[in-house]
Short mmCIF file of C-alpha atoms in Angstrom, two decimals:
data_model
loop_
_atom_site.label_atom_id
_atom_site.label_comp_id
_atom_site.label_asym_id
_atom_site.label_seq_id
_atom_site.Cartn_x
_atom_site.Cartn_y
_atom_site.Cartn_z
CA UNK A 1 -17.90 -49.88 -1.36
CA UNK A 2 -19.59 -47.07 -3.48
CA UNK A 3 -19.05 -44.55 -0.50
CA UNK A 4 -15.40 -45.54 -0.36
CA UNK A 5 -15.05 -44.97 -4.08
CA UNK A 6 -16.81 -41.61 -3.80
CA UNK A 7 -14.45 -40.43 -1.00
CA UNK A 8 -11.32 -41.62 -3.03
CA UNK A 9 -12.52 -39.75 -6.20
CA UNK A 10 -13.25 -36.63 -3.92
CA UNK A 11 -9.85 -36.89 -2.25
CA UNK A 12 -8.07 -37.23 -5.65
CA UNK A 13 -9.86 -34.11 -7.08
CA UNK A 14 -8.55 -32.01 -4.08
CA UNK A 15 -5.02 -33.34 -4.52
CA UNK A 16 -4.73 -32.49 -8.10
CA UNK A 17 -6.78 -29.36 -8.31
CA UNK A 18 -4.98 -26.09 -8.56
CA UNK A 19 -4.24 -24.26 -5.32
CA UNK A 20 -7.41 -22.62 -3.99
CA UNK A 21 -5.71 -19.62 -2.45
CA UNK A 22 -4.42 -18.32 -5.73
CA UNK A 23 -5.63 -14.82 -6.39
CA UNK A 24 -6.02 -12.50 -9.51
CA UNK A 25 -3.05 -10.37 -8.94
CA UNK A 26 -0.09 -9.80 -10.92
CA UNK A 27 3.44 -8.24 -10.18
CA UNK A 28 2.12 -4.82 -11.58
CA UNK A 29 -0.23 -4.54 -8.62
CA UNK A 30 2.67 -4.47 -6.19
CA UNK A 31 4.70 -1.80 -7.97
CA UNK A 32 4.83 1.44 -5.95
CA UNK A 33 5.80 2.91 -2.75
CA UNK A 34 4.69 1.17 0.46
CA UNK A 35 4.78 2.26 4.14
CA UNK A 36 4.15 0.23 7.06
CA UNK A 37 5.63 -2.43 9.46
CA UNK A 38 7.64 -5.76 9.30
CA UNK A 39 7.52 -7.96 12.39
CA UNK A 40 8.48 -11.32 13.62
CA UNK A 41 7.72 -13.27 16.82
CA UNK A 42 10.37 -15.83 16.62
CA UNK A 43 14.10 -16.02 17.02
CA UNK A 44 14.79 -12.30 18.02
CA UNK A 45 11.18 -10.71 17.98
CA UNK A 46 10.83 -7.23 16.35
CA UNK A 47 8.46 -4.96 14.84
CA UNK A 48 10.08 -2.14 12.66
CA UNK A 49 8.80 0.50 10.47
CA UNK A 50 9.47 -0.04 6.82
CA UNK A 51 9.09 1.93 3.60
CA UNK A 52 9.43 -0.27 0.47
CA UNK A 53 9.68 0.80 -3.02
CA UNK A 54 9.03 -1.76 -5.75
CA UNK A 55 10.24 -0.83 -9.29
CA UNK A 56 8.53 -2.16 -12.55
CA UNK A 57 11.69 -4.17 -13.28
CA UNK A 58 11.60 -6.05 -9.95
CA UNK A 59 14.53 -4.15 -8.22
CA UNK A 60 13.23 -3.06 -4.76
CA UNK A 61 14.59 -1.09 -1.81
CA UNK A 62 13.31 -1.17 1.74
CA UNK A 63 14.43 0.76 4.86
CA UNK A 64 14.15 -1.92 7.58
CA UNK A 65 17.05 -3.91 6.67
CA UNK A 66 15.23 -7.31 6.97
CA UNK A 67 14.87 -8.00 3.29
CA UNK A 68 17.95 -6.31 1.87
CA UNK A 69 21.59 -7.10 1.36
CA UNK A 70 24.44 -5.44 3.47
CA UNK A 71 27.46 -6.75 1.78
CA UNK A 72 26.41 -6.51 -1.84
CA UNK A 73 24.14 -3.55 -2.40
CA UNK A 74 21.81 -3.11 -5.43
CA UNK A 75 21.74 -6.99 -5.82
CA UNK A 76 17.99 -7.30 -4.57
CA UNK A 77 15.17 -8.39 -6.83
CA UNK A 78 11.59 -9.54 -6.31
CA UNK A 79 8.73 -11.19 -8.42
CA UNK A 80 5.34 -12.38 -7.68
CA UNK A 81 4.21 -16.12 -8.43
CA UNK A 82 0.47 -15.89 -9.24
CA UNK A 83 -0.14 -19.67 -8.89
CA UNK A 84 1.12 -19.89 -5.27
CA UNK A 85 0.09 -16.19 -4.34
CA UNK A 86 3.73 -15.55 -2.95
CA UNK A 87 5.92 -12.57 -3.28
CA UNK A 88 9.62 -13.81 -3.70
CA UNK A 89 12.51 -11.48 -2.37
CA UNK A 90 16.19 -12.27 -2.89
CA UNK A 91 19.53 -10.73 -2.86
CA UNK A 92 23.24 -11.69 -3.26
CA UNK A 93 24.32 -12.83 0.28
CA UNK A 94 27.79 -14.35 -0.11
CA UNK A 95 30.43 -14.78 -2.84
CA UNK A 96 32.72 -17.57 -2.07
CA UNK A 97 35.33 -18.98 -4.30
CA UNK A 98 33.54 -17.53 -7.24
CA UNK A 99 30.11 -19.11 -6.29
CA UNK A 100 27.18 -16.79 -5.80
CA UNK A 101 24.95 -17.59 -2.92
CA UNK A 102 21.55 -15.79 -2.63
CA UNK A 103 19.23 -15.26 0.35
CA UNK A 104 15.60 -15.97 -0.50
CA UNK A 105 12.36 -14.86 1.38
CA UNK A 106 8.83 -15.99 0.29
CA UNK A 107 5.80 -13.84 1.67
CA UNK A 108 2.32 -15.04 0.95
CA UNK A 109 -0.39 -12.53 0.27
CA UNK A 110 -3.14 -12.92 2.86
CA UNK A 111 -4.85 -9.61 2.40
CA UNK A 112 -4.79 -7.09 -0.51
CA UNK A 113 -7.63 -4.47 -0.71
CA UNK A 114 -7.80 -0.66 -0.99
CA UNK A 115 -4.04 -0.21 -1.25
CA UNK A 116 -3.62 -2.24 1.95
CA UNK A 117 -1.42 -5.25 1.77
CA UNK A 118 -0.61 -7.85 4.50
CA UNK A 119 1.77 -10.62 3.70
CA UNK A 120 3.02 -13.66 6.00
CA UNK A 121 6.43 -15.43 5.64
CA UNK A 122 6.28 -18.76 3.79
CA UNK A 123 8.94 -21.19 3.61
CA UNK A 124 9.69 -22.66 0.12
CA UNK A 125 6.43 -24.72 -0.37
CA UNK A 126 4.45 -24.86 2.84
CA UNK A 127 0.75 -25.09 2.31
CA UNK A 128 0.24 -22.49 5.03
CA UNK A 129 2.31 -19.13 5.94
CA UNK A 130 3.88 -18.65 9.16
CA UNK A 131 2.89 -15.01 10.34
CA UNK A 132 5.03 -15.82 13.66
CA UNK A 133 8.13 -15.96 11.52
CA UNK A 134 7.45 -12.67 9.54
CA UNK A 135 4.52 -10.40 8.85
CA UNK A 136 4.48 -7.30 6.52
CA UNK A 137 1.49 -4.92 6.55
CA UNK A 138 2.00 -2.19 4.15
CA UNK A 139 -0.24 0.76 2.73
CA UNK A 140 0.49 2.01 -0.73
CA UNK A 141 1.63 5.68 -0.76
CA UNK A 142 -0.95 7.47 -2.98
CA UNK A 143 -1.32 10.93 -4.21
CA UNK A 144 -4.44 13.04 -3.72
CA UNK A 145 -5.95 14.90 -6.53
CA UNK A 146 -6.96 18.41 -5.94
CA UNK A 147 -10.28 19.80 -7.62
CA UNK A 148 -9.61 22.19 -10.46
CA UNK A 149 -12.25 24.90 -9.39
CA UNK A 150 -11.30 25.30 -5.70
CA UNK A 151 -12.32 28.81 -4.20
CA UNK A 152 -9.61 31.17 -3.47
CA UNK A 153 -9.91 30.47 0.35
CA UNK A 154 -10.39 26.77 1.07
CA UNK A 155 -12.21 25.94 4.19
CA UNK A 156 -10.26 24.74 7.09
CA UNK A 157 -10.20 21.07 7.45
CA UNK A 158 -10.75 19.47 10.89
CA UNK A 159 -9.65 16.21 11.97
CA UNK A 160 -12.65 13.83 12.27
CA UNK A 161 -11.14 10.67 13.37
CA UNK A 162 -7.91 8.54 13.35
CA UNK A 163 -8.20 4.89 12.59
CA UNK A 164 -5.63 1.88 12.65
CA UNK A 165 -5.66 -0.64 9.79
CA UNK A 166 -8.09 -2.82 11.59
CA UNK A 167 -10.64 0.21 11.58
CA UNK A 168 -10.43 0.87 15.30
CA UNK A 169 -10.27 4.50 16.53
CA UNK A 170 -6.85 5.50 17.83
CA UNK A 171 -5.47 8.59 19.68
CA UNK A 172 -3.87 10.92 17.22
CA UNK A 173 -0.56 10.72 18.94
CA UNK A 174 -0.29 6.91 18.99
CA UNK A 175 3.26 5.89 18.06
CA UNK A 176 4.59 2.99 16.31
CA UNK A 177 1.50 2.08 14.15
CA UNK A 178 0.28 3.02 10.72
CA UNK A 179 -2.70 5.29 11.23
CA UNK A 180 -5.40 6.79 8.91
CA UNK A 181 -6.27 10.42 9.45
CA UNK A 182 -9.72 11.37 8.26
CA UNK A 183 -10.61 15.06 7.65
CA UNK A 184 -13.80 17.02 7.37
CA UNK A 185 -12.97 17.98 3.92
CA UNK A 186 -12.81 14.36 2.78
CA UNK A 187 -9.20 14.14 2.56
CA UNK A 188 -7.34 11.25 4.08
CA UNK A 189 -3.74 10.96 5.37
CA UNK A 190 -1.86 7.84 6.27
CA UNK A 191 0.95 8.47 8.90
CA UNK A 192 3.32 6.33 10.78
CA UNK A 193 4.76 8.28 13.87
CA UNK A 194 8.05 7.17 15.29
#
């Protein structure tokens, strides 16, 4: 009986505790320009390049066409729910008889480190995301600062290696993947070759 009571208390604690997957991110962490891919393995599979710009006021634009309106431009907005760890995208999809109908997408953050972000599609309140329905892999566009006291003639930089987002070496002419080019002078370039 004691074991059964302890099991019941443990189960109850799990059910009423806050979500374990919540992270310490805020909407401001996602503001900026991002490059990468958006893909889906279900319905009509695709893997398309994407450039996404997220503004501080929640307005966003993206180049793939998968998360943006076609009929009512400039109606798209996004926000981040810290409790569920999900980014919410929406736009005006239809106006019928004076009624406004919005298209909503939820993507759960599954990886966010070193300006690299991976999000998986999630329905309204599923406990687990669905990467087969949609996956966003993005790298934040950053500016490289230049040292103030450079000599008149900088040494020529040489390509050391090319890596994909998983850290595997790739050929420099690989197409359709976001690649990281590392050079001998310490600079790094992120490129997506079509």
